[in-house]
mmCIF file of C-alpha atoms and ligand atoms in Angstrom:
data_model
loop_
_atom_site.group_PDB
_atom_site.id
_atom_site.type_symbol
_atom_site.label_atom_id
_atom_site.label_comp_id
_atom_site.label_asym_id
_atom_site.label_seq_id
_atom_site.Cartn_x
_atom_site.Cartn_y
_atom_site.Cartn_z
ATOM 1 C CA MET A 615 84.381 86.994 103.887
ATOM 2 C CA ASN A 616 84.196 90.666 104.793
ATOM 3 C CA LYS A 617 87.618 92.018 103.983
ATOM 4 C CA ILE A 618 89.319 94.557 106.230
ATOM 5 C CA TYR A 619 91.690 97.181 104.809
ATOM 6 C CA LEU A 620 94.263 98.534 107.254
ATOM 7 C CA ASP A 621 96.835 99.787 104.767
ATOM 8 C CA ASN A 622 95.620 103.349 104.314
ATOM 9 C CA ALA A 623 99.145 104.785 104.425
ATOM 10 C CA SER A 624 99.687 103.010 101.075
ATOM 11 C CA THR A 625 96.531 104.318 99.479
ATOM 12 C CA THR A 626 92.903 105.047 100.333
ATOM 13 C CA ALA A 627 89.498 104.377 98.796
ATOM 14 C CA ILE A 628 88.148 107.329 96.863
ATOM 15 C CA ASN A 629 85.452 109.382 98.583
ATOM 16 C CA SER A 630 82.094 109.025 96.753
ATOM 17 C CA GLU A 631 81.502 112.791 96.804
ATOM 18 C CA VAL A 632 84.921 113.212 95.163
ATOM 19 C CA MET A 633 84.148 110.632 92.484
ATOM 20 C CA ALA A 634 80.816 112.268 91.646
ATOM 21 C CA GLU A 635 82.575 115.604 91.217
ATOM 22 C CA MET A 636 85.075 114.043 88.772
ATOM 23 C CA MET A 637 82.619 112.236 86.484
ATOM 24 C CA PRO A 638 81.642 115.060 84.056
ATOM 25 C CA TYR A 639 85.300 115.736 83.288
ATOM 26 C CA PHE A 640 85.860 112.366 81.619
ATOM 27 C CA ASN A 641 83.427 112.666 78.714
ATOM 28 C CA SER A 642 81.397 115.828 79.031
ATOM 29 C CA VAL A 643 83.852 118.604 79.906
ATOM 30 C CA TYR A 644 86.792 116.867 78.262
ATOM 31 C CA GLY A 645 88.665 119.744 76.632
ATOM 32 C CA ASN A 646 92.383 120.345 77.042
ATOM 33 C CA ALA A 647 92.740 122.951 79.781
ATOM 34 C CA SER A 648 95.358 124.729 77.653
ATOM 35 C CA SER A 649 93.049 125.139 74.632
ATOM 36 C CA LEU A 650 91.583 128.563 73.970
ATOM 37 C CA HIS A 651 88.102 127.468 72.787
ATOM 38 C CA SER A 652 85.104 126.943 75.090
ATOM 39 C CA PHE A 653 85.904 123.243 75.699
ATOM 40 C CA GLY A 654 89.350 124.244 76.924
ATOM 41 C CA ARG A 655 88.092 127.202 78.921
ATOM 42 C CA ASP A 656 85.566 125.015 80.767
ATOM 43 C CA ALA A 657 88.276 122.512 81.687
ATOM 44 C CA LYS A 658 90.579 125.336 82.735
ATOM 45 C CA ALA A 659 87.888 126.811 84.991
ATOM 46 C CA ALA A 660 87.534 123.460 86.775
ATOM 47 C CA VAL A 661 91.323 123.200 87.225
ATOM 48 C CA GLU A 662 91.441 126.701 88.687
ATOM 49 C CA THR A 663 88.608 125.918 91.106
ATOM 50 C CA ALA A 664 90.605 122.911 92.321
ATOM 51 C CA ARG A 665 93.707 125.069 92.682
ATOM 52 C CA GLU A 666 91.768 127.611 94.759
ATOM 53 C CA ARG A 667 90.298 124.916 97.009
ATOM 54 C CA ILE A 668 93.719 123.439 97.687
ATOM 55 C CA ALA A 669 95.326 126.829 98.272
ATOM 56 C CA LYS A 670 92.614 127.745 100.759
ATOM 57 C CA ALA A 671 92.944 124.416 102.600
ATOM 58 C CA ILE A 672 96.723 124.612 103.051
ATOM 59 C CA GLY A 673 96.996 128.383 103.496
ATOM 60 C CA CYS A 674 98.711 129.675 100.384
ATOM 61 C CA LEU A 675 97.916 131.511 97.147
ATOM 62 C CA PRO A 676 96.475 129.603 94.160
ATOM 63 C CA SER A 677 99.464 130.812 92.115
ATOM 64 C CA GLU A 678 101.753 128.870 94.463
ATOM 65 C CA ILE A 679 100.215 125.451 93.625
ATOM 66 C CA TYR A 680 101.624 123.361 90.742
ATOM 67 C CA PHE A 681 99.888 120.132 89.771
ATOM 68 C CA THR A 682 102.023 116.997 89.329
ATOM 69 C CA SER A 683 101.450 113.248 88.953
ATOM 70 C CA GLY A 684 101.821 112.670 92.709
ATOM 71 C CA ALA A 685 104.139 113.170 95.648
ATOM 72 C CA THR A 686 106.929 111.116 94.064
ATOM 73 C CA GLU A 687 107.129 113.600 91.222
ATOM 74 C CA SER A 688 106.698 116.568 93.579
ATOM 75 C CA ASN A 689 109.614 115.370 95.721
ATOM 76 C CA ASN A 690 111.837 114.690 92.693
ATOM 77 C CA TRP A 691 111.019 118.115 91.311
ATOM 78 C CA ALA A 692 111.387 119.978 94.622
ATOM 79 C CA LEU A 693 114.796 118.533 95.450
ATOM 80 C CA ARG A 694 116.239 118.890 91.962
ATOM 81 C CA GLY A 695 114.510 122.109 91.008
ATOM 82 C CA LEU A 696 115.426 123.910 94.225
ATOM 83 C CA ALA A 697 118.990 122.543 94.244
ATOM 84 C CA TYR A 698 119.705 123.514 90.618
ATOM 85 C CA ALA A 699 118.095 126.962 90.833
ATOM 86 C CA ASN A 700 120.022 127.852 94.001
ATOM 87 C CA ALA A 701 123.345 126.122 93.231
ATOM 88 C CA GLY A 702 124.952 129.542 92.797
ATOM 89 C CA LYS A 703 124.564 130.130 96.550
ATOM 90 C CA GLY A 704 125.806 126.737 97.732
ATOM 91 C CA LYS A 705 125.696 123.015 97.179
ATOM 92 C CA HIS A 706 124.769 121.531 100.553
ATOM 93 C CA ILE A 707 121.400 119.891 101.285
ATOM 94 C CA ILE A 708 120.140 118.597 104.650
ATOM 95 C CA THR A 709 117.529 115.848 104.903
ATOM 96 C CA SER A 710 116.801 112.976 107.306
ATOM 97 C CA LYS A 711 117.463 109.231 107.204
ATOM 98 C CA ILE A 712 113.742 108.427 107.399
ATOM 99 C CA GLU A 713 112.470 110.273 104.314
ATOM 100 C CA HIS A 714 110.402 108.586 101.599
ATOM 101 C CA PRO A 715 112.538 106.880 98.898
ATOM 102 C CA SER A 716 111.502 109.595 96.397
ATOM 103 C CA VAL A 717 113.474 112.075 98.534
ATOM 104 C CA LEU A 718 116.365 109.792 99.491
ATOM 105 C CA GLU A 719 116.964 108.464 95.971
ATOM 106 C CA THR A 720 116.871 111.972 94.517
ATOM 107 C CA CYS A 721 119.395 113.128 97.120
ATOM 108 C CA ARG A 722 121.713 110.250 96.205
ATOM 109 C CA GLN A 723 121.464 111.295 92.567
ATOM 110 C CA LEU A 724 122.243 114.908 93.469
ATOM 111 C CA GLU A 725 125.359 113.715 95.348
ATOM 112 C CA LYS A 726 126.582 112.168 92.095
ATOM 113 C CA GLU A 727 126.052 115.551 90.457
ATOM 114 C CA GLY A 728 128.307 117.398 92.894
ATOM 115 C CA PHE A 729 125.940 118.352 95.715
ATOM 116 C CA THR A 730 126.709 117.274 99.280
ATOM 117 C CA VAL A 731 123.892 115.840 101.374
ATOM 118 C CA THR A 732 123.663 115.408 105.148
ATOM 119 C CA TYR A 733 121.254 112.645 106.211
ATOM 120 C CA LEU A 734 120.245 113.500 109.782
ATOM 121 C CA ASP A 735 119.803 110.797 112.413
ATOM 122 C CA VAL A 736 116.532 110.603 114.308
ATOM 123 C CA ASP A 737 115.912 109.737 117.970
ATOM 124 C CA LYS A 738 114.250 106.513 119.122
ATOM 125 C CA TYR A 739 110.799 108.002 118.423
ATOM 126 C CA GLY A 740 111.715 109.013 114.893
ATOM 127 C CA LEU A 741 112.124 112.721 115.629
ATOM 128 C CA VAL A 742 114.799 114.823 113.936
ATOM 129 C CA ARG A 743 116.941 116.424 116.623
ATOM 130 C CA LEU A 744 116.828 120.199 116.231
ATOM 131 C CA ASP A 745 120.304 120.715 117.744
ATOM 132 C CA LYS A 746 121.737 118.323 115.140
ATOM 133 C CA LEU A 747 119.932 120.207 112.386
ATOM 134 C CA LEU A 748 121.271 123.546 113.587
ATOM 135 C CA HIS A 749 124.769 122.127 113.997
ATOM 136 C CA ASN A 750 124.851 120.900 110.377
ATOM 137 C CA ILE A 751 123.823 124.162 108.680
ATOM 138 C CA ASP A 752 126.781 126.028 107.177
ATOM 139 C CA GLN A 753 127.553 128.740 104.614
ATOM 140 C CA ASP A 754 127.068 126.234 101.797
ATOM 141 C CA THR A 755 123.602 124.996 102.897
ATOM 142 C CA ILE A 756 120.842 125.911 100.450
ATOM 143 C CA LEU A 757 118.042 123.464 101.241
ATOM 144 C CA ILE A 758 116.500 121.561 104.153
ATOM 145 C CA SER A 759 114.004 118.816 103.284
ATOM 146 C CA ILE A 760 112.318 117.136 106.265
ATOM 147 C CA MET A 761 109.031 115.240 106.014
ATOM 148 C CA ALA A 762 106.067 116.495 108.059
ATOM 149 C CA ALA A 763 104.988 112.989 109.138
ATOM 150 C CA ASN A 764 106.550 109.610 108.513
ATOM 151 C CA ASN A 765 104.669 107.038 106.444
ATOM 152 C CA GLU A 766 106.027 103.977 108.295
ATOM 153 C CA VAL A 767 105.923 104.875 111.972
ATOM 154 C CA GLY A 768 103.629 107.920 111.886
ATOM 155 C CA THR A 769 105.920 110.255 113.819
ATOM 156 C CA ILE A 770 104.998 113.923 113.301
ATOM 157 C CA GLN A 771 108.033 116.229 113.138
ATOM 158 C CA ASN A 772 108.298 119.629 114.796
ATOM 159 C CA ILE A 773 107.746 121.327 111.460
ATOM 160 C CA GLN A 774 107.231 124.816 112.866
ATOM 161 C CA ALA A 775 110.534 124.663 114.779
ATOM 162 C CA ILE A 776 112.394 123.317 111.733
ATOM 163 C CA SER A 777 110.881 126.034 109.559
ATOM 164 C CA ASN A 778 111.957 128.696 112.095
ATOM 165 C CA ILE A 779 115.536 127.417 112.046
ATOM 166 C CA ALA A 780 115.591 127.427 108.242
ATOM 167 C CA LYS A 781 114.230 130.977 108.155
ATOM 168 C CA GLU A 782 116.734 132.215 110.712
ATOM 169 C CA LYS A 783 119.598 130.744 108.684
ATOM 170 C CA GLY A 784 118.227 131.876 105.319
ATOM 171 C CA VAL A 785 117.895 128.323 103.993
ATOM 172 C CA ILE A 786 114.989 127.098 101.845
ATOM 173 C CA PHE A 787 112.693 124.673 103.664
ATOM 174 C CA HIS A 788 110.846 121.915 101.783
ATOM 175 C CA THR A 789 108.608 119.355 103.478
ATOM 176 C CA ASP A 790 107.043 116.144 102.204
ATOM 177 C CA ALA A 791 103.597 116.541 103.788
ATOM 178 C CA THR A 792 101.983 113.616 101.947
ATOM 179 C CA GLN A 793 100.978 111.827 105.153
ATOM 180 C CA ALA A 794 100.263 114.997 107.096
ATOM 181 C CA ILE A 795 97.729 116.899 104.948
ATOM 182 C CA GLY A 796 94.256 116.030 106.188
ATOM 183 C CA SER A 797 95.636 114.646 109.476
ATOM 184 C CA VAL A 798 97.716 117.493 110.882
ATOM 185 C CA ASN A 799 96.882 121.199 110.618
ATOM 186 C CA ILE A 800 99.273 122.757 108.137
ATOM 187 C CA ASN A 801 99.210 126.374 107.052
ATOM 188 C CA ALA A 802 102.039 126.886 104.583
ATOM 189 C CA LYS A 803 102.177 130.666 104.906
ATOM 190 C CA GLU A 804 101.798 130.925 108.684
ATOM 191 C CA MET A 805 104.359 128.170 109.209
ATOM 192 C CA GLY A 806 106.831 129.779 106.825
ATOM 193 C CA ILE A 807 107.152 126.705 104.594
ATOM 194 C CA ASP A 808 108.888 127.427 101.259
ATOM 195 C CA ALA A 809 107.927 124.270 99.365
ATOM 196 C CA MET A 810 105.664 121.307 100.144
ATOM 197 C CA SER A 811 104.811 118.039 98.387
ATOM 198 C CA PHE A 812 101.538 116.164 98.771
ATOM 199 C CA SER A 813 99.358 113.641 97.001
ATOM 200 C CA SER A 814 95.692 112.997 96.287
ATOM 201 C CA HIS A 815 95.412 109.234 96.809
ATOM 202 C CA LYS A 816 96.534 109.341 100.445
ATOM 203 C CA LEU A 817 93.530 111.483 101.370
ATOM 204 C CA TYR A 818 90.607 109.714 99.652
ATOM 205 C CA GLY A 819 91.227 111.260 96.228
ATOM 206 C CA PRO A 820 92.143 109.641 92.883
ATOM 207 C CA LYS A 821 95.594 108.168 92.216
ATOM 208 C CA GLY A 822 98.180 109.704 89.901
ATOM 209 C CA VAL A 823 97.771 113.345 90.883
ATOM 210 C CA GLY A 824 99.446 115.530 93.461
ATOM 211 C CA ALA A 825 100.906 118.973 93.910
ATOM 212 C CA LEU A 826 103.989 120.921 94.759
ATOM 213 C CA TYR A 827 103.481 124.164 96.645
ATOM 214 C CA VAL A 828 106.278 126.657 95.991
ATOM 215 C CA ARG A 829 106.161 129.995 97.795
ATOM 216 C CA ASN A 830 106.177 132.914 95.351
ATOM 217 C CA GLY A 831 109.692 134.323 95.199
ATOM 218 C CA VAL A 832 111.458 130.998 95.815
ATOM 219 C CA MET A 833 113.596 130.066 92.826
ATOM 220 C CA ILE A 834 112.933 126.638 91.321
ATOM 221 C CA ASP A 835 114.010 125.152 87.985
ATOM 222 C CA LYS A 836 111.630 123.668 85.465
ATOM 223 C CA PHE A 837 111.209 119.903 85.790
ATOM 224 C CA MET A 838 109.421 118.534 82.711
ATOM 225 C CA ASN A 839 110.221 119.898 79.278
ATOM 226 C CA GLY A 840 107.440 120.434 76.782
ATOM 227 C CA GLY A 841 104.471 122.775 76.738
ATOM 228 C CA GLU A 842 104.051 125.867 78.846
ATOM 229 C CA GLN A 843 101.598 124.438 81.385
ATOM 230 C CA GLU A 844 101.809 125.412 85.056
ATOM 231 C CA LYS A 845 103.521 128.746 84.451
ATOM 232 C CA ASN A 846 106.015 127.039 82.170
ATOM 233 C CA LEU A 847 107.443 125.012 85.075
ATOM 234 C CA ARG A 848 105.735 121.638 84.661
ATOM 235 C CA ALA A 849 104.925 120.652 81.094
ATOM 236 C CA GLY A 850 102.251 118.128 80.166
ATOM 237 C CA THR A 851 98.503 118.169 79.547
ATOM 238 C CA LEU A 852 96.664 118.599 82.833
ATOM 239 C CA ASN A 853 94.705 115.587 84.085
ATOM 240 C CA THR A 854 91.473 117.515 84.565
ATOM 241 C CA PRO A 855 89.269 114.808 86.170
ATOM 242 C CA ALA A 856 92.015 113.838 88.615
ATOM 243 C CA ILE A 857 92.779 117.445 89.490
ATOM 244 C CA VAL A 858 89.072 118.144 90.080
ATOM 245 C CA GLY A 859 88.880 115.098 92.379
ATOM 246 C CA PHE A 860 92.097 116.070 94.162
ATOM 247 C CA GLY A 861 90.753 119.584 94.837
ATOM 248 C CA LYS A 862 87.536 118.219 96.326
ATOM 249 C CA ALA A 863 89.401 115.568 98.343
ATOM 250 C CA VAL A 864 91.759 118.131 99.929
ATOM 251 C CA GLU A 865 88.835 120.420 100.714
ATOM 252 C CA ILE A 866 86.924 117.616 102.455
ATOM 253 C CA ALA A 867 89.989 116.241 104.271
ATOM 254 C CA CYS A 868 90.933 119.631 105.710
ATOM 255 C CA ARG A 869 87.316 120.479 106.541
ATOM 256 C CA ASP A 870 86.845 117.233 108.524
ATOM 257 C CA ILE A 871 90.342 117.094 109.999
ATOM 258 C CA ILE A 872 89.356 117.351 113.677
ATOM 259 C CA ALA A 873 86.478 114.857 113.593
ATOM 260 C CA ASN A 874 88.454 112.291 111.564
ATOM 261 C CA ALA A 875 91.562 112.631 113.717
ATOM 262 C CA LYS A 876 89.529 112.211 116.876
ATOM 263 C CA LYS A 877 87.703 109.136 115.600
ATOM 264 C CA MET A 878 90.830 107.431 114.266
ATOM 265 C CA SER A 879 93.067 108.247 117.224
ATOM 266 C CA ASN A 880 90.483 106.778 119.615
ATOM 267 C CA LEU A 881 90.475 103.511 117.641
ATOM 268 C CA ARG A 882 94.272 103.643 117.341
ATOM 269 C CA ASN A 883 94.727 104.044 121.099
ATOM 270 C CA TYR A 884 92.230 101.272 121.797
ATOM 271 C CA PHE A 885 94.056 98.941 119.391
ATOM 272 C CA ILE A 886 97.474 99.642 120.928
ATOM 273 C CA LYS A 887 96.210 99.174 124.481
ATOM 274 C CA GLU A 888 94.358 95.928 123.705
ATOM 275 C CA VAL A 889 97.258 94.419 121.783
ATOM 276 C CA MET A 890 99.769 95.361 124.504
ATOM 277 C CA ASN A 891 97.498 93.761 127.127
ATOM 278 C CA ARG A 892 96.763 90.583 125.210
ATOM 279 C CA ILE A 893 100.042 89.852 123.406
ATOM 280 C CA ASP A 894 103.279 89.927 125.403
ATOM 281 C CA THR A 895 106.719 91.024 124.125
ATOM 282 C CA THR A 896 105.075 93.646 121.903
ATOM 283 C CA PHE A 897 106.519 97.112 121.308
ATOM 284 C CA LEU A 898 105.088 100.277 119.779
ATOM 285 C CA ASN A 899 107.352 101.874 117.146
ATOM 286 C CA GLY A 900 107.290 105.642 116.681
ATOM 287 C CA HIS A 901 106.231 108.422 119.011
ATOM 288 C CA PRO A 902 103.609 107.525 121.646
ATOM 289 C CA ILE A 903 101.733 110.842 121.278
ATOM 290 C CA GLN A 904 103.202 112.914 118.445
ATOM 291 C CA ARG A 905 102.005 110.463 115.781
ATOM 292 C CA LEU A 906 99.501 110.321 112.934
ATOM 293 C CA PRO A 907 95.974 109.581 114.193
ATOM 294 C CA ASN A 908 95.671 106.558 111.889
ATOM 295 C CA ASN A 909 99.111 104.970 112.365
ATOM 296 C CA ILE A 910 99.912 101.894 114.443
ATOM 297 C CA ASN A 911 103.362 100.327 114.004
ATOM 298 C CA MET A 912 104.192 97.477 116.366
ATOM 299 C CA SER A 913 106.963 94.933 116.657
ATOM 300 C CA PHE A 914 106.168 91.427 117.832
ATOM 301 C CA GLY A 915 109.169 89.708 119.430
ATOM 302 C CA GLN A 916 110.337 86.258 118.236
ATOM 303 C CA ILE A 917 108.500 86.363 114.903
ATOM 304 C CA GLU A 918 108.629 88.032 111.490
ATOM 305 C CA GLY A 919 106.211 90.799 110.568
ATOM 306 C CA GLU A 920 106.041 89.438 107.061
ATOM 307 C CA SER A 921 104.592 86.123 108.295
ATOM 308 C CA VAL A 922 101.991 88.046 110.294
ATOM 309 C CA MET A 923 101.133 90.060 107.198
ATOM 310 C CA PHE A 924 100.649 86.974 105.005
ATOM 311 C CA MET A 925 98.585 85.148 107.631
ATOM 312 C CA LEU A 926 96.348 88.176 108.219
ATOM 313 C CA ASP A 927 95.933 88.411 104.441
ATOM 314 C CA MET A 928 94.628 84.840 104.403
ATOM 315 C CA GLU A 929 91.939 86.051 106.813
ATOM 316 C CA GLY A 930 91.123 88.960 104.486
ATOM 317 C CA ILE A 931 92.921 91.581 106.579
ATOM 318 C CA ALA A 932 95.358 93.842 104.709
ATOM 319 C CA VAL A 933 98.308 95.322 106.637
ATOM 320 C CA SER A 934 101.871 96.202 105.702
ATOM 321 C CA THR A 935 105.378 95.515 106.959
ATOM 322 C CA GLY A 936 107.077 98.322 105.090
ATOM 323 C CA SER A 937 110.063 96.054 104.595
ATOM 324 C CA ALA A 938 109.211 94.586 101.205
ATOM 325 C CA CYS A 939 109.789 96.665 98.105
ATOM 326 C CA SER A 940 107.648 96.351 94.994
ATOM 327 C CA SER A 941 109.763 93.573 93.483
ATOM 328 C CA GLY A 942 109.038 91.390 96.505
ATOM 329 C CA VAL A 943 112.661 91.419 97.634
ATOM 330 C CA THR A 944 113.063 92.125 101.327
ATOM 331 C CA GLU A 945 114.915 95.363 102.028
ATOM 332 C CA PRO A 946 116.235 96.451 105.406
ATOM 333 C CA PRO A 947 113.534 98.559 107.114
ATOM 334 C CA TYR A 948 115.656 101.710 107.101
ATOM 335 C CA VAL A 949 113.230 103.826 109.118
ATOM 336 C CA LEU A 950 113.263 101.459 112.100
ATOM 337 C CA GLU A 951 117.005 101.016 111.710
ATOM 338 C CA ALA A 952 117.560 104.796 111.886
ATOM 339 C CA MET A 953 115.485 104.835 115.089
ATOM 340 C CA GLY A 954 117.794 102.271 116.651
ATOM 341 C CA VAL A 955 115.280 99.396 116.757
ATOM 342 C CA SER A 956 117.152 96.068 117.116
ATOM 343 C CA PRO A 957 117.385 93.934 113.940
ATOM 344 C CA ASP A 958 115.039 91.293 115.337
ATOM 345 C CA LEU A 959 112.375 93.799 116.249
ATOM 346 C CA GLN A 960 112.841 95.462 112.839
ATOM 347 C CA LYS A 961 111.866 92.124 111.290
ATOM 348 C CA GLY A 962 108.948 91.771 113.672
ATOM 349 C CA ALA A 963 107.325 95.076 112.714
ATOM 350 C CA VAL A 964 103.796 95.338 111.305
ATOM 351 C CA ARG A 965 102.036 98.539 110.241
ATOM 352 C CA PHE A 966 98.269 98.964 110.600
ATOM 353 C CA THR A 967 96.894 102.199 109.131
ATOM 354 C CA LEU A 968 93.243 103.109 109.635
ATOM 355 C CA SER A 969 90.892 105.121 107.434
ATOM 356 C CA LYS A 970 88.160 107.527 108.437
ATOM 357 C CA SER A 971 85.669 104.705 107.797
ATOM 358 C CA THR A 972 87.425 101.996 109.845
ATOM 359 C CA THR A 973 85.013 100.569 112.445
ATOM 360 C CA LYS A 974 85.404 99.287 116.009
ATOM 361 C CA GLU A 975 84.195 95.863 114.778
ATOM 362 C CA GLU A 976 86.973 95.739 112.190
ATOM 363 C CA ILE A 977 89.517 96.638 114.859
ATOM 364 C CA ASP A 978 88.188 93.948 117.227
ATOM 365 C CA THR A 979 88.275 91.292 114.493
ATOM 366 C CA THR A 980 91.832 92.280 113.613
ATOM 367 C CA ILE A 981 92.995 92.097 117.243
ATOM 368 C CA ASP A 982 91.422 88.618 117.649
ATOM 369 C CA GLU A 983 93.069 87.297 114.487
ATOM 370 C CA LEU A 984 96.376 88.942 115.352
ATOM 371 C CA GLU A 985 96.457 87.326 118.790
ATOM 372 C CA LYS A 986 95.844 83.873 117.292
ATOM 373 C CA ILE A 987 98.451 84.342 114.563
ATOM 374 C CA VAL A 988 101.193 85.655 116.863
ATOM 375 C CA LYS A 989 100.646 82.714 119.243
ATOM 376 C CA LYS A 990 100.772 80.230 116.373
ATOM 377 C CA LEU A 991 103.951 81.734 114.928
ATOM 378 C CA ARG A 992 105.686 81.894 118.302
ATOM 379 C CA LYS A 993 105.105 78.176 118.846
ATOM 380 C CA ILE A 994 107.245 77.434 115.807
ATOM 381 C CA SER A 995 109.740 80.313 116.261
ATOM 382 C CA PRO A 996 113.423 79.482 116.839
ATOM 383 C CA ILE A 997 113.877 82.715 118.829
ATOM 384 C CA THR A 998 113.002 82.650 122.538
ATOM 385 C CA LYS A 999 111.381 85.349 124.605
ATOM 386 C CA ALA A 1000 114.515 85.686 126.735
ATOM 387 C CA GLN A 1001 116.585 86.417 123.620
ATOM 388 C CA VAL A 1002 114.181 89.182 122.591
ATOM 389 C CA GLY A 1003 114.493 90.721 126.059
ATOM 390 C CA LYS A 1004 118.254 90.928 125.647
ATOM 391 C CA MET A 1005 117.964 92.494 122.178
ATOM 392 C CA LYS A 1006 115.562 95.193 123.284
ATOM 393 C CA LYS A 1007 117.336 98.539 123.375
HETATM 394 C C1 PLP B 1999 102.909 107.850 99.418
HETATM 395 C C2 PLP B 1999 103.988 108.783 99.763
HETATM 396 C C3 PLP B 1999 104.755 109.408 98.761
HETATM 397 C C4 PLP B 1999 104.557 109.094 97.298
HETATM 398 O O1 PLP B 1999 103.337 109.574 96.846
HETATM 399 P P1 PLP B 1999 102.762 109.136 95.406
HETATM 400 O O2 PLP B 1999 101.683 110.114 95.135
HETATM 401 O O3 PLP B 1999 102.252 107.744 95.589
HETATM 402 O O4 PLP B 1999 103.868 109.224 94.419
HETATM 403 C C5 PLP B 1999 105.719 110.291 99.153
HETATM 404 N N1 PLP B 1999 105.943 110.583 100.444
HETATM 405 C C6 PLP B 1999 105.226 110.006 101.438
HETATM 406 C C7 PLP B 1999 105.502 110.368 102.855
HETATM 407 C C8 PLP B 1999 104.230 109.087 101.125
HETATM 408 O O5 PLP B 1999 103.527 108.517 102.109
#
């Protein structure tokens, strides 16, 4: 069976060009990048090349890039580090209800430590309302953290407008751009972004490496204690092979951004149109246009997304529901809930995320299987079509 992978928002396959670039740094150029001898200097040179590539791709200075273990760490560090370093000015943070758990959980922790956090509502498309943002900024506000694009429903925020508001009010602006880099044009300097988290494995690079961009002049506290790596702000021996791969992956992703986005959004639009035509009582979640080129999130009335996911898996097709956490316990899909999707349609949601290598054939096979599965599940569903109609917002 030829398996089909449509869960690229969870992670991607590594690009072969990226892997080739990494190989020498495992057992040939294996020095510690902090060592002063030639082995160390060679590793350090490779790390600095990666830093320059990333800086160029996202429009900042190399000295503004700090390597981390991934976007989870970058988000933890950004929220804490910026909050602690600027606590003298105020203790209020603004974020949204649809952020990644690494932002939301860190905010909840900061609340326990005496900070106050406003979790902004979003509209039915998943967009943060700018008037609400403006309305919630006060004298005590030190930080706004709003993601550039959502990992569940693919909605792309009005980052430039949010950044402008932050600037006007003199508040630091951090964005989790993990899903956006390589899909949406982002220039940190031009857009006035103060801090930005992103990760390698979401853009065809290796897992376990990411970065935090912090604009020079923005105060941030140290996160990891230990050695003096990364300008004494993030201790720990640098993962040279991963960083080398990450640098190459970002370079390629930003170089090919237009072609990849065009290819994936064509397949995405085709998928949505076909599924809407062939399967009734189906709804698209997220913004119809302002969405990631590879993201499809649909709710199927009368049935559970999780059943669809398991049955597609039996056919070798990998998708996600976004409602199951790693322990396998079902959690409420908070992103859809914040968008005002009815509880039944929250349960019926399935996420399909394409890669730059996804083919039309794979999409057609998936649509065929999906149609069969939804029909089968609806035959045995206790919920009727009429009931779904009433629940629809
Ligand atoms: C995947 C993801 C993260 C976490 O990234 P890791 O590198 O896996 O820790 C954070 N934010 C968003 C929006 C993501 O999609």
